[in-house]
Tab-separated table of C-alpha atoms in Angstrom:
chain	number	residue	atom	x	y	z
A	27	GLN	CA	-39.812	-16.755	-62.199
A	28	VAL	CA	-38.829	-18.772	-65.240
A	29	GLN	CA	-41.953	-19.856	-67.065
A	30	VAL	CA	-43.696	-20.431	-70.373
A	31	VAL	CA	-47.434	-20.047	-70.820
A	32	GLU	CA	-49.531	-21.423	-73.659
A	33	SER	CA	-52.677	-19.810	-75.000
A	34	GLY	CA	-55.042	-20.035	-77.937
A	35	GLY	CA	-56.603	-23.435	-77.450
A	36	GLY	CA	-60.260	-24.095	-78.069
A	37	VAL	CA	-62.802	-26.025	-80.099
A	38	VAL	CA	-62.363	-26.002	-83.863
A	39	GLN	CA	-64.077	-27.809	-86.705
A	40	PRO	CA	-62.238	-30.406	-88.789
A	41	GLY	CA	-60.374	-28.851	-91.686
A	42	ARG	CA	-60.121	-25.462	-90.008
A	43	SER	CA	-57.109	-23.680	-88.547
A	44	LEU	CA	-56.003	-22.553	-85.105
A	45	ARG	CA	-52.992	-20.654	-83.793
A	46	LEU	CA	-51.425	-21.338	-80.438
A	47	SER	CA	-49.005	-19.048	-78.665
A	48	CYS	CA	-46.284	-19.638	-76.118
A	49	THR	CA	-45.171	-16.617	-74.100
A	50	ALA	CA	-42.058	-16.744	-71.962
A	51	SER	CA	-40.859	-14.797	-68.964
A	52	GLY	CA	-38.044	-14.853	-66.457
A	53	PHE	CA	-35.243	-15.732	-68.866
A	54	THR	CA	-33.486	-14.461	-72.004
A	55	PHE	CA	-35.897	-15.882	-74.529
A	56	SER	CA	-33.698	-15.338	-77.579
A	57	ASN	CA	-31.095	-17.771	-76.193
A	58	TYR	CA	-33.383	-20.790	-76.135
A	59	GLY	CA	-35.112	-23.101	-78.542
A	60	ILE	CA	-38.779	-23.882	-77.974
A	61	HIS	CA	-40.507	-27.232	-78.417
A	62	TRP	CA	-44.151	-28.162	-78.777
A	63	VAL	CA	-45.324	-31.487	-77.358
A	64	ARG	CA	-48.895	-32.743	-77.376
A	65	GLN	CA	-50.854	-35.332	-75.451
A	66	ALA	CA	-54.114	-36.773	-76.723
A	67	PRO	CA	-56.722	-37.621	-74.064
A	68	GLY	CA	-55.545	-40.593	-72.028
A	69	LYS	CA	-52.496	-41.090	-74.253
A	70	GLY	CA	-48.766	-40.544	-74.084
A	71	LEU	CA	-46.559	-37.660	-75.115
A	72	GLU	CA	-45.949	-36.856	-78.774
A	73	TRP	CA	-43.192	-34.468	-79.805
A	74	VAL	CA	-44.574	-31.990	-82.344
A	75	GLY	CA	-41.600	-29.855	-83.271
A	76	ILE	CA	-38.857	-27.409	-82.372
A	77	ILE	CA	-37.920	-23.898	-83.385
A	78	TRP	CA	-34.363	-22.854	-82.777
A	79	TYR	CA	-33.411	-19.882	-80.618
A	80	ASP	CA	-33.087	-17.538	-83.593
A	81	GLY	CA	-35.940	-18.952	-85.644
A	82	THR	CA	-33.657	-20.019	-88.474
A	83	GLU	CA	-34.515	-23.694	-88.199
A	84	THR	CA	-37.743	-25.550	-87.535
A	85	TYR	CA	-38.305	-29.288	-87.435
A	86	TYR	CA	-41.565	-31.191	-87.218
A	87	ALA	CA	-42.920	-34.641	-86.498
A	88	ASP	CA	-44.082	-36.474	-89.606
A	89	SER	CA	-47.660	-36.389	-88.326
A	90	VAL	CA	-47.826	-32.583	-88.578
A	91	LYS	CA	-45.284	-31.744	-91.264
A	92	GLY	CA	-46.811	-29.584	-93.996
A	93	ARG	CA	-49.790	-28.633	-91.796
A	94	PHE	CA	-48.185	-27.005	-88.736
A	95	THR	CA	-45.811	-24.054	-88.797
A	96	MET	CA	-43.823	-22.572	-85.930
A	97	SER	CA	-42.584	-18.994	-85.833
A	98	ARG	CA	-41.133	-16.764	-83.156
A	99	ASP	CA	-40.863	-13.101	-82.294
A	100	ASN	CA	-37.927	-12.627	-79.952
A	101	SER	CA	-38.899	-8.987	-79.364
A	102	LYS	CA	-42.132	-10.252	-77.778
A	103	ASP	CA	-40.771	-13.434	-76.177
A	104	THR	CA	-43.355	-15.421	-78.075
A	105	VAL	CA	-43.530	-18.516	-80.243
A	106	ASN	CA	-46.568	-19.263	-82.375
A	107	LEU	CA	-47.803	-22.612	-83.631
A	108	GLN	CA	-50.023	-22.249	-86.679
A	109	MET	CA	-52.102	-25.396	-87.158
A	110	ASN	CA	-53.917	-25.916	-90.449
A	111	SER	CA	-56.123	-28.694	-91.858
A	112	LEU	CA	-56.942	-29.936	-88.382
A	113	SER	CA	-58.438	-33.369	-87.846
A	114	ASP	CA	-59.741	-35.386	-84.901
A	115	ALA	CA	-56.261	-36.832	-84.465
A	116	ASP	CA	-54.990	-33.373	-83.504
A	117	THR	CA	-57.214	-33.217	-80.420
A	118	ALA	CA	-54.806	-32.937	-77.493
A	119	VAL	CA	-53.301	-30.833	-74.769
A	120	TYR	CA	-50.493	-28.852	-76.372
A	121	TYR	CA	-47.474	-28.028	-74.249
A	122	CYS	CA	-44.713	-25.644	-75.104
A	123	ALA	CA	-41.388	-26.311	-73.449
A	124	ARG	CA	-38.064	-24.531	-73.319
A	125	GLY	CA	-35.024	-26.302	-74.655
A	126	THR	CA	-32.102	-26.403	-72.274
A	127	TYR	CA	-30.089	-24.257	-74.700
A	128	SER	CA	-30.300	-22.738	-78.177
A	129	THR	CA	-30.848	-25.906	-80.204
A	130	SER	CA	-31.237	-28.419	-77.397
A	131	PRO	CA	-33.430	-31.494	-77.828
A	132	LEU	CA	-34.025	-31.543	-74.052
A	133	MET	CA	-36.915	-29.708	-72.404
A	134	ASP	CA	-36.508	-28.271	-68.916
A	135	VAL	CA	-39.313	-25.709	-68.469
A	136	TRP	CA	-42.851	-26.655	-69.426
A	137	GLY	CA	-46.094	-24.775	-69.528
A	138	GLN	CA	-49.334	-26.163	-68.158
A	139	GLY	CA	-50.723	-26.761	-71.629
A	140	THR	CA	-53.613	-25.518	-73.719
A	141	THR	CA	-56.383	-27.806	-74.932
A	142	VAL	CA	-57.313	-28.160	-78.575
A	143	ILE	CA	-60.488	-30.041	-79.458
A	144	VAL	CA	-61.216	-30.748	-83.095
A	145	SER	CA	-64.885	-31.572	-83.460
A	146	SER	CA	-67.792	-30.836	-85.713
B	8	GLU	CA	-38.395	-42.956	-87.563
B	9	ILE	CA	-36.850	-44.343	-84.397
B	10	VAL	CA	-39.428	-46.169	-82.286
B	11	MET	CA	-39.057	-46.271	-78.519
B	12	THR	CA	-40.735	-49.177	-76.708
B	13	GLN	CA	-41.189	-49.088	-72.950
B	14	SER	CA	-41.904	-51.962	-70.597
B	15	PRO	CA	-43.800	-52.788	-68.580
B	16	ALA	CA	-46.860	-50.660	-69.319
B	17	THR	CA	-47.735	-50.619	-65.620
B	18	LEU	CA	-45.567	-51.368	-62.610
B	19	SER	CA	-46.723	-51.684	-59.006
B	20	VAL	CA	-44.042	-51.517	-56.308
B	21	SER	CA	-44.101	-51.140	-52.541
B	22	PRO	CA	-42.753	-48.050	-50.773
B	23	GLY	CA	-39.066	-48.316	-49.953
B	24	GLU	CA	-38.404	-50.816	-52.712
B	25	ARG	CA	-36.725	-50.320	-56.070
B	26	ALA	CA	-38.439	-49.864	-59.431
B	27	THR	CA	-36.790	-50.688	-62.738
B	28	LEU	CA	-38.256	-49.325	-65.955
B	29	SER	CA	-37.040	-50.322	-69.414
B	30	CYS	CA	-36.877	-48.593	-72.771
B	31	ARG	CA	-35.734	-50.119	-76.042
B	32	ALA	CA	-34.908	-48.199	-79.229
B	33	SER	CA	-35.602	-49.623	-82.694
B	34	GLN	CA	-32.023	-48.811	-83.658
B	35	SER	CA	-28.859	-47.784	-81.875
B	36	ILE	CA	-29.049	-44.272	-80.422
B	37	SER	CA	-25.798	-44.205	-78.429
B	38	ILE	CA	-26.689	-42.467	-75.146
B	39	ASN	CA	-29.089	-39.946	-76.662
B	40	VAL	CA	-32.020	-40.710	-74.404
B	41	ALA	CA	-33.853	-38.701	-71.789
B	42	TRP	CA	-36.411	-39.666	-69.154
B	43	TYR	CA	-39.364	-37.534	-68.087
B	44	GLN	CA	-41.787	-37.896	-65.187
B	45	GLN	CA	-45.411	-36.844	-65.518
B	46	LYS	CA	-47.839	-36.788	-62.611
B	47	PRO	CA	-51.597	-36.653	-63.254
B	48	GLY	CA	-52.752	-33.204	-64.301
B	49	GLN	CA	-49.205	-31.887	-64.487
B	50	ALA	CA	-46.683	-31.130	-67.192
B	51	PRO	CA	-43.732	-33.484	-67.641
B	52	ARG	CA	-40.465	-32.940	-65.788
B	53	LEU	CA	-36.999	-33.740	-67.099
B	54	LEU	CA	-35.288	-36.360	-64.925
B	55	ILE	CA	-32.357	-37.804	-66.853
B	56	PHE	CA	-30.488	-36.953	-70.041
B	57	GLY	CA	-27.533	-38.518	-71.805
B	58	ALA	CA	-28.886	-41.839	-70.526
B	59	SER	CA	-27.446	-41.346	-67.031
B	60	THR	CA	-27.039	-37.669	-66.113
B	61	ARG	CA	-29.544	-36.346	-63.606
B	62	ALA	CA	-31.175	-33.028	-64.386
B	63	THR	CA	-31.019	-30.147	-61.927
B	64	ASP	CA	-32.584	-30.870	-58.515
B	65	ILE	CA	-33.382	-34.492	-59.301
B	66	PRO	CA	-32.740	-36.725	-56.269
B	67	ALA	CA	-29.985	-39.318	-56.403
B	68	ARG	CA	-32.669	-42.005	-55.967
B	69	PHE	CA	-33.244	-41.641	-59.709
B	70	SER	CA	-30.608	-43.214	-61.906
B	71	GLY	CA	-30.344	-44.060	-65.576
B	72	SER	CA	-28.201	-46.497	-67.484
B	73	GLY	CA	-27.740	-48.068	-70.870
B	74	SER	CA	-26.433	-47.352	-74.338
B	75	GLY	CA	-27.121	-48.427	-77.868
B	76	ARG	CA	-30.659	-49.789	-77.863
B	77	GLU	CA	-31.369	-50.729	-74.235
B	78	PHE	CA	-31.954	-48.242	-71.435
B	79	THR	CA	-33.094	-48.424	-67.845
B	80	LEU	CA	-34.488	-45.950	-65.347
B	81	SER	CA	-34.128	-47.081	-61.744
B	82	ILE	CA	-35.812	-45.477	-58.778
B	83	SER	CA	-34.643	-46.631	-55.355
B	84	SER	CA	-36.273	-46.172	-51.952
B	85	LEU	CA	-39.635	-45.535	-53.569
B	86	GLN	CA	-41.863	-42.874	-52.078
B	87	SER	CA	-45.547	-42.213	-52.655
B	88	GLU	CA	-44.642	-39.035	-54.541
B	89	ASP	CA	-42.923	-41.151	-57.212
B	90	SER	CA	-46.282	-42.376	-58.433
B	91	ALA	CA	-46.372	-41.101	-62.023
B	92	THR	CA	-45.996	-42.052	-65.656
B	93	TYR	CA	-42.422	-42.150	-66.927
B	94	TYR	CA	-41.457	-41.560	-70.550
B	95	CYS	CA	-38.225	-42.156	-72.372
B	96	GLN	CA	-37.366	-39.958	-75.343
B	97	GLN	CA	-34.695	-40.332	-77.980
B	98	TYR	CA	-32.864	-37.411	-79.546
B	99	SER	CA	-30.448	-39.208	-81.787
B	100	ASP	CA	-31.957	-38.741	-85.216
B	101	TRP	CA	-31.303	-36.030	-87.770
B	102	PRO	CA	-33.316	-34.146	-88.861
B	103	PRO	CA	-34.780	-34.160	-85.367
B	104	ARG	CA	-37.853	-36.274	-84.610
B	105	HIS	CA	-37.544	-36.620	-80.868
B	106	THR	CA	-39.886	-39.572	-80.376
B	107	PHE	CA	-41.194	-40.633	-76.975
B	108	GLY	CA	-41.923	-44.099	-75.724
B	109	GLN	CA	-45.516	-44.904	-74.829
B	110	GLY	CA	-44.844	-44.551	-71.100
B	111	THR	CA	-44.707	-46.735	-67.992
B	112	LYS	CA	-47.207	-46.012	-65.258
B	113	LEU	CA	-45.614	-46.542	-61.839
B	114	GLU	CA	-47.960	-47.230	-58.964
B	115	ILE	CA	-46.843	-47.247	-55.355
B	116	LYS	CA	-48.722	-49.950	-53.439
């Protein structure tokens, strides 16, 4: 079935790096943009960024710009989120979500999330 | 950055009644707003886009309206399964910064 699955979460010290992955199945991955959205414990949703279907464009929330980088490998149906200079404020469940088309701002297929805890 | 403000923070409504949730944008965003539903322990689900268009398989009980800065999500004939937190999201700005509102928690009495 159509799905996306996140992986790579864990506990990391402040200032360190972590890479999350989003692996898709059940659809033609190269036709769709992928978003990352995060949710801090007990808080609301925060859009993190989008990578277009072909990887040519990436856009980020101000809170992560310059620290987070998205990339994709359409031959492996995977998007990566490289997170550097992590701080407590980055502690959250990270969701990847499929855009409804190549550059769509709308998200119609969501993973179950992977948890990132930034703590010393 | 466009700020989305939702009200109320919490809403308690009886089964069978109608719930009305509001979302206000800090500047005009035309109809570039979506609504998502999130139940505890679950990922969000797309309900409405373009302010009033229901996403695939969303019941007609869910309806959206508004344009410019003011938007409303209405849920009629409330059922227990509608208990969730609802988020509005704007997608009007360029470069994209698709900000969410802070959410409205809907409780079914």
